Coordinates of C-alpha atoms (C1' of nucleotides) in Angstrom, one line a residue:
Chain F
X1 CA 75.3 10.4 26.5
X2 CA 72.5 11.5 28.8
X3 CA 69.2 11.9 27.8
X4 CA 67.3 15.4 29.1
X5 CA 64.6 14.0 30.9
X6 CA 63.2 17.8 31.1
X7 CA 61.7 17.6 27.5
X8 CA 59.2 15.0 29.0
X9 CA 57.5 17.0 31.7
X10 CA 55.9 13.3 33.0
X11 CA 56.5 12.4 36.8
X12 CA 58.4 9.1 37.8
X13 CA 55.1 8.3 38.7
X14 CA 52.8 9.1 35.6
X15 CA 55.4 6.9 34.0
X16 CA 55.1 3.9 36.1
X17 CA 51.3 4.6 35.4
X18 CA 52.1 4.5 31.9
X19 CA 53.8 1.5 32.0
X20 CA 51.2 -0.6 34.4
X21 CA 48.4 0.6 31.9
X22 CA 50.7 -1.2 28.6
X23 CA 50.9 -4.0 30.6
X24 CA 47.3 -4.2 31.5
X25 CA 46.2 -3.8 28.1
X26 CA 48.9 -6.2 26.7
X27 CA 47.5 -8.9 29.0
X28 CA 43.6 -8.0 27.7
X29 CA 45.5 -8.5 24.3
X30 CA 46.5 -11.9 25.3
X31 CA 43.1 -13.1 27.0
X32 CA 41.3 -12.1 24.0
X33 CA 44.1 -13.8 22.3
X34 CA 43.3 -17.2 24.1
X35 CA 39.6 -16.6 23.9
X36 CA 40.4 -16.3 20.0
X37 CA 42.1 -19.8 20.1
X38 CA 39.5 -21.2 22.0
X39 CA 36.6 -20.8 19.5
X40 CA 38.7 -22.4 17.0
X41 CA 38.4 -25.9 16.7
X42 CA 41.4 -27.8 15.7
X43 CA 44.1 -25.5 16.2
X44 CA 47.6 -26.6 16.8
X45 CA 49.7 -23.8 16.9
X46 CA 48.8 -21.1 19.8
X47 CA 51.3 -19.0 18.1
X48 CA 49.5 -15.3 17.6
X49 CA 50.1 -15.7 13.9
X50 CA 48.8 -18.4 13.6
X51 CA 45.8 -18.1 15.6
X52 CA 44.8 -14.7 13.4
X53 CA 45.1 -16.7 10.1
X54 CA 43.0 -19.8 11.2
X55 CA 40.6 -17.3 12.4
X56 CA 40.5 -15.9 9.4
X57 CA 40.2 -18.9 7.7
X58 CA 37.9 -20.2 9.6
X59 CA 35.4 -17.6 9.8
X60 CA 35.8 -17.6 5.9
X61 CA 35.1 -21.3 5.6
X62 CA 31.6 -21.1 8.2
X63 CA 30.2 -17.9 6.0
X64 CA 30.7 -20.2 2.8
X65 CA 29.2 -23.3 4.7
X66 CA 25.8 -21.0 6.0
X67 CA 25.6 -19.4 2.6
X68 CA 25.4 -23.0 1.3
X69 CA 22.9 -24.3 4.1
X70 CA 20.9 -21.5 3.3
X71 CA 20.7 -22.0 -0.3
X72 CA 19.9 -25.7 0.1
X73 CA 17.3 -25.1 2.6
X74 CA 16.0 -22.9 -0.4
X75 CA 16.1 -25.2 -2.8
X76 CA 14.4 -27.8 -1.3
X77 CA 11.1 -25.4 -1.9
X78 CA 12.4 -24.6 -6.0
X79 CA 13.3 -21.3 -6.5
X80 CA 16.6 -21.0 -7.0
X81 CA 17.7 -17.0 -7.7
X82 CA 16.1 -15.3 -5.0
X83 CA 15.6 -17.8 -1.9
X84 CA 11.6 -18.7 -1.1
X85 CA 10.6 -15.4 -3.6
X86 CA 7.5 -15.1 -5.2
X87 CA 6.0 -12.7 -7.7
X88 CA 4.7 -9.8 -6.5
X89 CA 4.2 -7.5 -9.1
X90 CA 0.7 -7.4 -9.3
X91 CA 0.8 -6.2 -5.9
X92 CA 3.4 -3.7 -6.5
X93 CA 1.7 -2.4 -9.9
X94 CA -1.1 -1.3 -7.6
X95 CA 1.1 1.5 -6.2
X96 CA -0.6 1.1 -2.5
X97 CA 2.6 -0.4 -1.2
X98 CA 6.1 0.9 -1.1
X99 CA 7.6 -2.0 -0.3
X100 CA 6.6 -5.9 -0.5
X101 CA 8.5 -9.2 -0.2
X102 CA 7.9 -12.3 0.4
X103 CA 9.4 -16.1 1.2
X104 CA 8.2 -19.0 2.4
X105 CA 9.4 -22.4 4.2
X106 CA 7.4 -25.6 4.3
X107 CA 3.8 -24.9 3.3
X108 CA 4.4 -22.0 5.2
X109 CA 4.4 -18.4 3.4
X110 CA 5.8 -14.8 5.0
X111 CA 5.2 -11.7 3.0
X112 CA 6.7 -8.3 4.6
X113 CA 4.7 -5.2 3.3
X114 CA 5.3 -1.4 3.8
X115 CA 2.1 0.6 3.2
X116 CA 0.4 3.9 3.3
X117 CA -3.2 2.9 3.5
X118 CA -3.5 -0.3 5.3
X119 CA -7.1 -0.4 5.0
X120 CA -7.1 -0.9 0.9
X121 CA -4.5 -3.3 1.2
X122 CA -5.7 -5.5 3.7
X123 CA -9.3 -5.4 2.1
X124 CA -7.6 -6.5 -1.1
X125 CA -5.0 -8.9 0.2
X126 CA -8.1 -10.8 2.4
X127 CA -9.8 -10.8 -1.1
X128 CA -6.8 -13.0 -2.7
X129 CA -6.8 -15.1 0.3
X130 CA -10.7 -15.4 -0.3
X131 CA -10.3 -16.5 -3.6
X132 CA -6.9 -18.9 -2.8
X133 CA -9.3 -20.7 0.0
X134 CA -7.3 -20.2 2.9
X135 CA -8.3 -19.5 6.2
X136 CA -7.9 -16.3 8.2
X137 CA -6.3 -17.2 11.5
X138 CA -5.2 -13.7 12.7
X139 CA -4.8 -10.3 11.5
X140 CA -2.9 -7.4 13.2
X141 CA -2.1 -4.1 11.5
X142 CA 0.8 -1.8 13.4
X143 CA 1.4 1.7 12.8
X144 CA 5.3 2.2 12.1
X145 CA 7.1 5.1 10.9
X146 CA 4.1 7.3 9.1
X147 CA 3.0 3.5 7.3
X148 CA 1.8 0.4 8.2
X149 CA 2.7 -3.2 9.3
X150 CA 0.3 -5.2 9.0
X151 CA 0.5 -9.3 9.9
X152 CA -1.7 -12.2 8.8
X153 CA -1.8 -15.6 9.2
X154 CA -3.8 -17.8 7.3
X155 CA -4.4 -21.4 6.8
X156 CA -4.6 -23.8 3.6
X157 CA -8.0 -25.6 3.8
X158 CA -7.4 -29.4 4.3
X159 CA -3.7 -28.5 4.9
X160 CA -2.3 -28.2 8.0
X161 CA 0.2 -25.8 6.7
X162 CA -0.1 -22.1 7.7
X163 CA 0.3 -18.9 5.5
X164 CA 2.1 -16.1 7.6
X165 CA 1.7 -12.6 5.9
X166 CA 3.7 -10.0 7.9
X167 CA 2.6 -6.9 5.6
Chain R
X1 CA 76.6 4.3 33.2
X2 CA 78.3 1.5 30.6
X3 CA 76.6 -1.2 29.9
X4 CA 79.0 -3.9 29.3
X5 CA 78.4 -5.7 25.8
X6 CA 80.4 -8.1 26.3
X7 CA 77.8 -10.2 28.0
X8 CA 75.8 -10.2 25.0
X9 CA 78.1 -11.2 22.1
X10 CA 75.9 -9.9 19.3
X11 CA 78.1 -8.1 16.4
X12 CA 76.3 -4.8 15.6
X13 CA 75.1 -6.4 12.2
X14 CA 73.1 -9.2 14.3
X15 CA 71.5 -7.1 16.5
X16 CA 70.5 -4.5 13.3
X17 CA 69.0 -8.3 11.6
X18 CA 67.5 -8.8 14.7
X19 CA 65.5 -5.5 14.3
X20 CA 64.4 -5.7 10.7
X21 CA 63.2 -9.4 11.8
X22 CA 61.2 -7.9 14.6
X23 CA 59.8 -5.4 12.5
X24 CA 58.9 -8.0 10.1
X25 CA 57.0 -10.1 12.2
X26 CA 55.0 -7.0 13.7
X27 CA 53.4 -6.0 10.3
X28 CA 53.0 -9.5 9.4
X29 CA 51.0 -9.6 12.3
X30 CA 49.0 -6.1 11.6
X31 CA 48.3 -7.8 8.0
X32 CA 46.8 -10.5 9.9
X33 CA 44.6 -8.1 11.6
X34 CA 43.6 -5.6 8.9
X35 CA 42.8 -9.2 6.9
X36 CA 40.5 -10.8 10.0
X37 CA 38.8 -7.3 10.4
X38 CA 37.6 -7.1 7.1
X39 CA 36.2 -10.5 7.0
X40 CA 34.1 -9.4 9.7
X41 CA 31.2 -7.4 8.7
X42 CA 29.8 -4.6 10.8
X43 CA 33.0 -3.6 12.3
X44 CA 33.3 0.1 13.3
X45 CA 36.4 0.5 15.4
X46 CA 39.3 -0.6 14.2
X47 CA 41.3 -1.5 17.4
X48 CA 43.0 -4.2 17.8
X49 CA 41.0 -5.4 20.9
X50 CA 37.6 -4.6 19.0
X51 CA 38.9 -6.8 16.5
X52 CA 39.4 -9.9 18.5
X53 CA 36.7 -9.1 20.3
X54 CA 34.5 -9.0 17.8
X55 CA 35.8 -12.0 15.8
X56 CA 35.1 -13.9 18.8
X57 CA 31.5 -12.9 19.0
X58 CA 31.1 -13.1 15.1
X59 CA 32.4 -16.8 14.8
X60 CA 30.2 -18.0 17.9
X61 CA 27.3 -16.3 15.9
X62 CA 28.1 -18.0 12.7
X63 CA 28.7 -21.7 14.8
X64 CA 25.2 -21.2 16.2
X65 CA 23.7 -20.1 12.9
X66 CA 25.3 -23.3 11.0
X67 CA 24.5 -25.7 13.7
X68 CA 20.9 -24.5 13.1
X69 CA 21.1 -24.8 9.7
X70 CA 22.6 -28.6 10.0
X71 CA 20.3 -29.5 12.5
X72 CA 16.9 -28.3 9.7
X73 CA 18.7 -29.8 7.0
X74 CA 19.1 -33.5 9.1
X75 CA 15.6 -33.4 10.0
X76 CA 14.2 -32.1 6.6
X77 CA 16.4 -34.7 5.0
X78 CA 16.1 -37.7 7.9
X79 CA 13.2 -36.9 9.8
X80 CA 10.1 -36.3 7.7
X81 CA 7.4 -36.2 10.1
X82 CA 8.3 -33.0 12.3
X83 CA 10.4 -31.0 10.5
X84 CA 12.6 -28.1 11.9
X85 CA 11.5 -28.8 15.2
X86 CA 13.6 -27.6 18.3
X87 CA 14.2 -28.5 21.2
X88 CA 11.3 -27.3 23.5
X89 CA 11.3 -29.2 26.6
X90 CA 12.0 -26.1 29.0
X91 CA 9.1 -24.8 27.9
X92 CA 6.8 -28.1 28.2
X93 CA 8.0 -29.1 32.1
X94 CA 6.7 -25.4 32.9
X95 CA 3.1 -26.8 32.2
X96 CA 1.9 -23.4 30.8
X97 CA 2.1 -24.3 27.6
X98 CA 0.0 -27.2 26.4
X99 CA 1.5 -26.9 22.9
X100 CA 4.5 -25.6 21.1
X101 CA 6.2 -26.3 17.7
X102 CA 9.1 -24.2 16.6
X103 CA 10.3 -23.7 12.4
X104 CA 13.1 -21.7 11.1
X105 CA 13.5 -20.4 7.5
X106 CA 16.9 -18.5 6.2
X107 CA 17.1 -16.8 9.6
X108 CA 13.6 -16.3 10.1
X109 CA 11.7 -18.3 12.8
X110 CA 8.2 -19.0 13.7
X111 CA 7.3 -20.6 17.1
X112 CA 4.0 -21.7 17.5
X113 CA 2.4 -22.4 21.2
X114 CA -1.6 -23.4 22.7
X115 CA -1.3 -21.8 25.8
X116 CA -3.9 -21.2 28.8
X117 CA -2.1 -18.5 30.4
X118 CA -1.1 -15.7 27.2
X119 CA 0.1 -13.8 29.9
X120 CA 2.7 -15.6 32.1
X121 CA 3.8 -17.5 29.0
X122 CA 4.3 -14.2 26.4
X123 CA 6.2 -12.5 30.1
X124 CA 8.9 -15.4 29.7
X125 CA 8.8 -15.1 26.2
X126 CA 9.8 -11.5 26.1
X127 CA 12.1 -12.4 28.2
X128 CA 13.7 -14.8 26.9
X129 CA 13.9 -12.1 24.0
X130 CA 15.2 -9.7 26.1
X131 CA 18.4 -12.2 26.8
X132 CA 18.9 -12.6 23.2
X133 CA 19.5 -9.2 22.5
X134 CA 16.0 -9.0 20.2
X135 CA 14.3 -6.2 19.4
X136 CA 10.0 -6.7 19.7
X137 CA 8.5 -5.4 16.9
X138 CA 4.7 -6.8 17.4
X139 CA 3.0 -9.1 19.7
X140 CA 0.0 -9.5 19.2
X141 CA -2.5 -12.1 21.6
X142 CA -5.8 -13.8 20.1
X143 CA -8.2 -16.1 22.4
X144 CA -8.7 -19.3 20.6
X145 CA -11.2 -21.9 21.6
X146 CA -10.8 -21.4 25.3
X147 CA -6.7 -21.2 24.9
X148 CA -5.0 -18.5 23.0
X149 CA -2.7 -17.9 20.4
X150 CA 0.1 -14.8 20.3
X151 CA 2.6 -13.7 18.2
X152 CA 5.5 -12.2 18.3
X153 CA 7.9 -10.4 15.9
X154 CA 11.1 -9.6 16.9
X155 CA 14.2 -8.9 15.2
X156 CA 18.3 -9.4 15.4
X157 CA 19.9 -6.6 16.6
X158 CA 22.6 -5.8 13.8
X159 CA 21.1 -8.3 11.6
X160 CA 18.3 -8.0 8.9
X161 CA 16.7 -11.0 9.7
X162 CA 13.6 -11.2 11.6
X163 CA 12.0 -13.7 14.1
X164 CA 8.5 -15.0 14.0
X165 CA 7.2 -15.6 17.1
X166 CA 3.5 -17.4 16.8
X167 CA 2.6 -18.4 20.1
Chain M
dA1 C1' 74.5 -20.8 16.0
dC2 C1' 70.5 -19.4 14.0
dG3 C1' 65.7 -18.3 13.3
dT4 C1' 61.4 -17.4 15.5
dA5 C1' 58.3 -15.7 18.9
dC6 C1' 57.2 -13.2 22.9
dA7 C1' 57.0 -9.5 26.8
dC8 C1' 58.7 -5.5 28.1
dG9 C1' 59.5 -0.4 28.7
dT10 C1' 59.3 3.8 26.2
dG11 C1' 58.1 7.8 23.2
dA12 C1' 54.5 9.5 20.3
dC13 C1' 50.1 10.5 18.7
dA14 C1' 44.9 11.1 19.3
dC15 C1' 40.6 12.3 21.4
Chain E
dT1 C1' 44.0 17.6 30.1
dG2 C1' 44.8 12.6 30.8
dT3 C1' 43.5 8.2 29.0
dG4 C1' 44.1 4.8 25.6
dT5 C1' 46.4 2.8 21.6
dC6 C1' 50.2 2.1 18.8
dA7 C1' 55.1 1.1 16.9
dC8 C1' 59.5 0.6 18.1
dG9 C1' 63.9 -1.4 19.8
dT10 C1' 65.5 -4.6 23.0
dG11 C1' 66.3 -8.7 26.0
dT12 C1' 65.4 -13.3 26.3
dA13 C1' 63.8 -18.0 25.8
dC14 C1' 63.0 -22.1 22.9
dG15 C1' 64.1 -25.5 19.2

DNA sequence: ACGTACACGTGACAC
DNA sequence: TGTGTCACGTGTACG
């Protein structure tokens, strides 16, 4: 039976096109294929199968590792729920900032702050600082997006720990 | 033009078996991908390339994030004295820098450098930052007892995480 | 001989 | 419009 090769209007030579392009992109299938192997460690099979379910596995079992790490790392400073959080609702209660959290690693203490008038809040956050005996080292306030950003970095007295405050 | 089928000895029922097991293995394999795309987060386009592609560049993210999370944990847990400290020695043999200590918290890191020159050091900085894909949200430079201190905030492109440059 | 896996060319659909 | 992606059936090679 022959086939009416007047329904498809293509050229002998948009179809050779056609095919070359398939087989280009079924060869950039394959490299990516092989690059996929290759950032799997320990993998036997290069079958494609395989190679998408150790991948998948894989990736699965380094999210569940980092999630651990992380959570260990915040342990180590004791608060367990919420990673390195501290209170902050005095700060929030005073309805000058939108937006405020805050974590800390070694000694070390960063507090992220959206704010509409960075004067008041800086004023009254160098005030708690005053009273907590820590050291000013730096203070930088950036306008962003109709607010503020403001950064400080402070220092514990005696310690040689720092207190970052990126408000 | 007859194609002799006597050179492939196949009975009509093989070559159908042959078919359902091709089509078998084909959305066995689409499983595998729909599965391996949605374990990777921040995926828009849902080609197959894209996929593999980006599952690539996902896991080498998550080995380097892990291997940074192992290497804090060692030192916090073996190494008292310096903890979280990294590898800086690039930035020592380019005698600009007479100081620098680097710490990282749950994605988050804060470099610390004594420099003379603020400017030729925070120009390799930035681009250093540049390579890495980092967005600059502050820098900020402060003269400190005849050296000078800067810091720089930039952030992961994609991620939520921040890094906490204090040079 | 059988099951499995792969590359190929081809038609179809989308932007 | 063509450029890119996909699924399909088929031939073929390996164990």
């Amino acid at each position: 039976m022959k086939i009416d090769k007047s329904i498809t209007n293509k050229s002998h030579l948009q179809v050779h096109e056609h095919v070359v392009a398939e087989r280009l992109r079924r060869q950039r299938l394959n490299k990516l294929f092989i690059g996929l192997s290759a950032t799997i460690p320990g993998l036997k099979k290069l079958d494609k199968a395989s190679i998408l379910k150790d991948a998948i596995e894989y990736i699965k079992r380094l999210e569940e590792q980092s999630k651990a790490l992380e959570e260990e790392a915040g342990k180590q400073l004791g608060k367990p729920k919420h990673p390195n959080r501290i209170d902050t609702s005095d700060y929030h209660s005073s309805a000058l900032i939108s937006d405020i959290q805050a974590r800390f690693c070694e000694g070390e203490i960063l507090i992220k702050i959206h704010c509409k008038q960075p004067k008041q809040v800086t004023h009254k956050l160098l005030g708690e600082l005053e009273k907590l005996h820590l050291t000013i080292i730096n203070c930088s306030v950036i306008p962003f997006d109709e607010s503020h950003d403001i950064t400080i970095i402070a220092q514990v007295l005696g310690l040689g720990s720092f207190l970052i405050f990126t408000v």
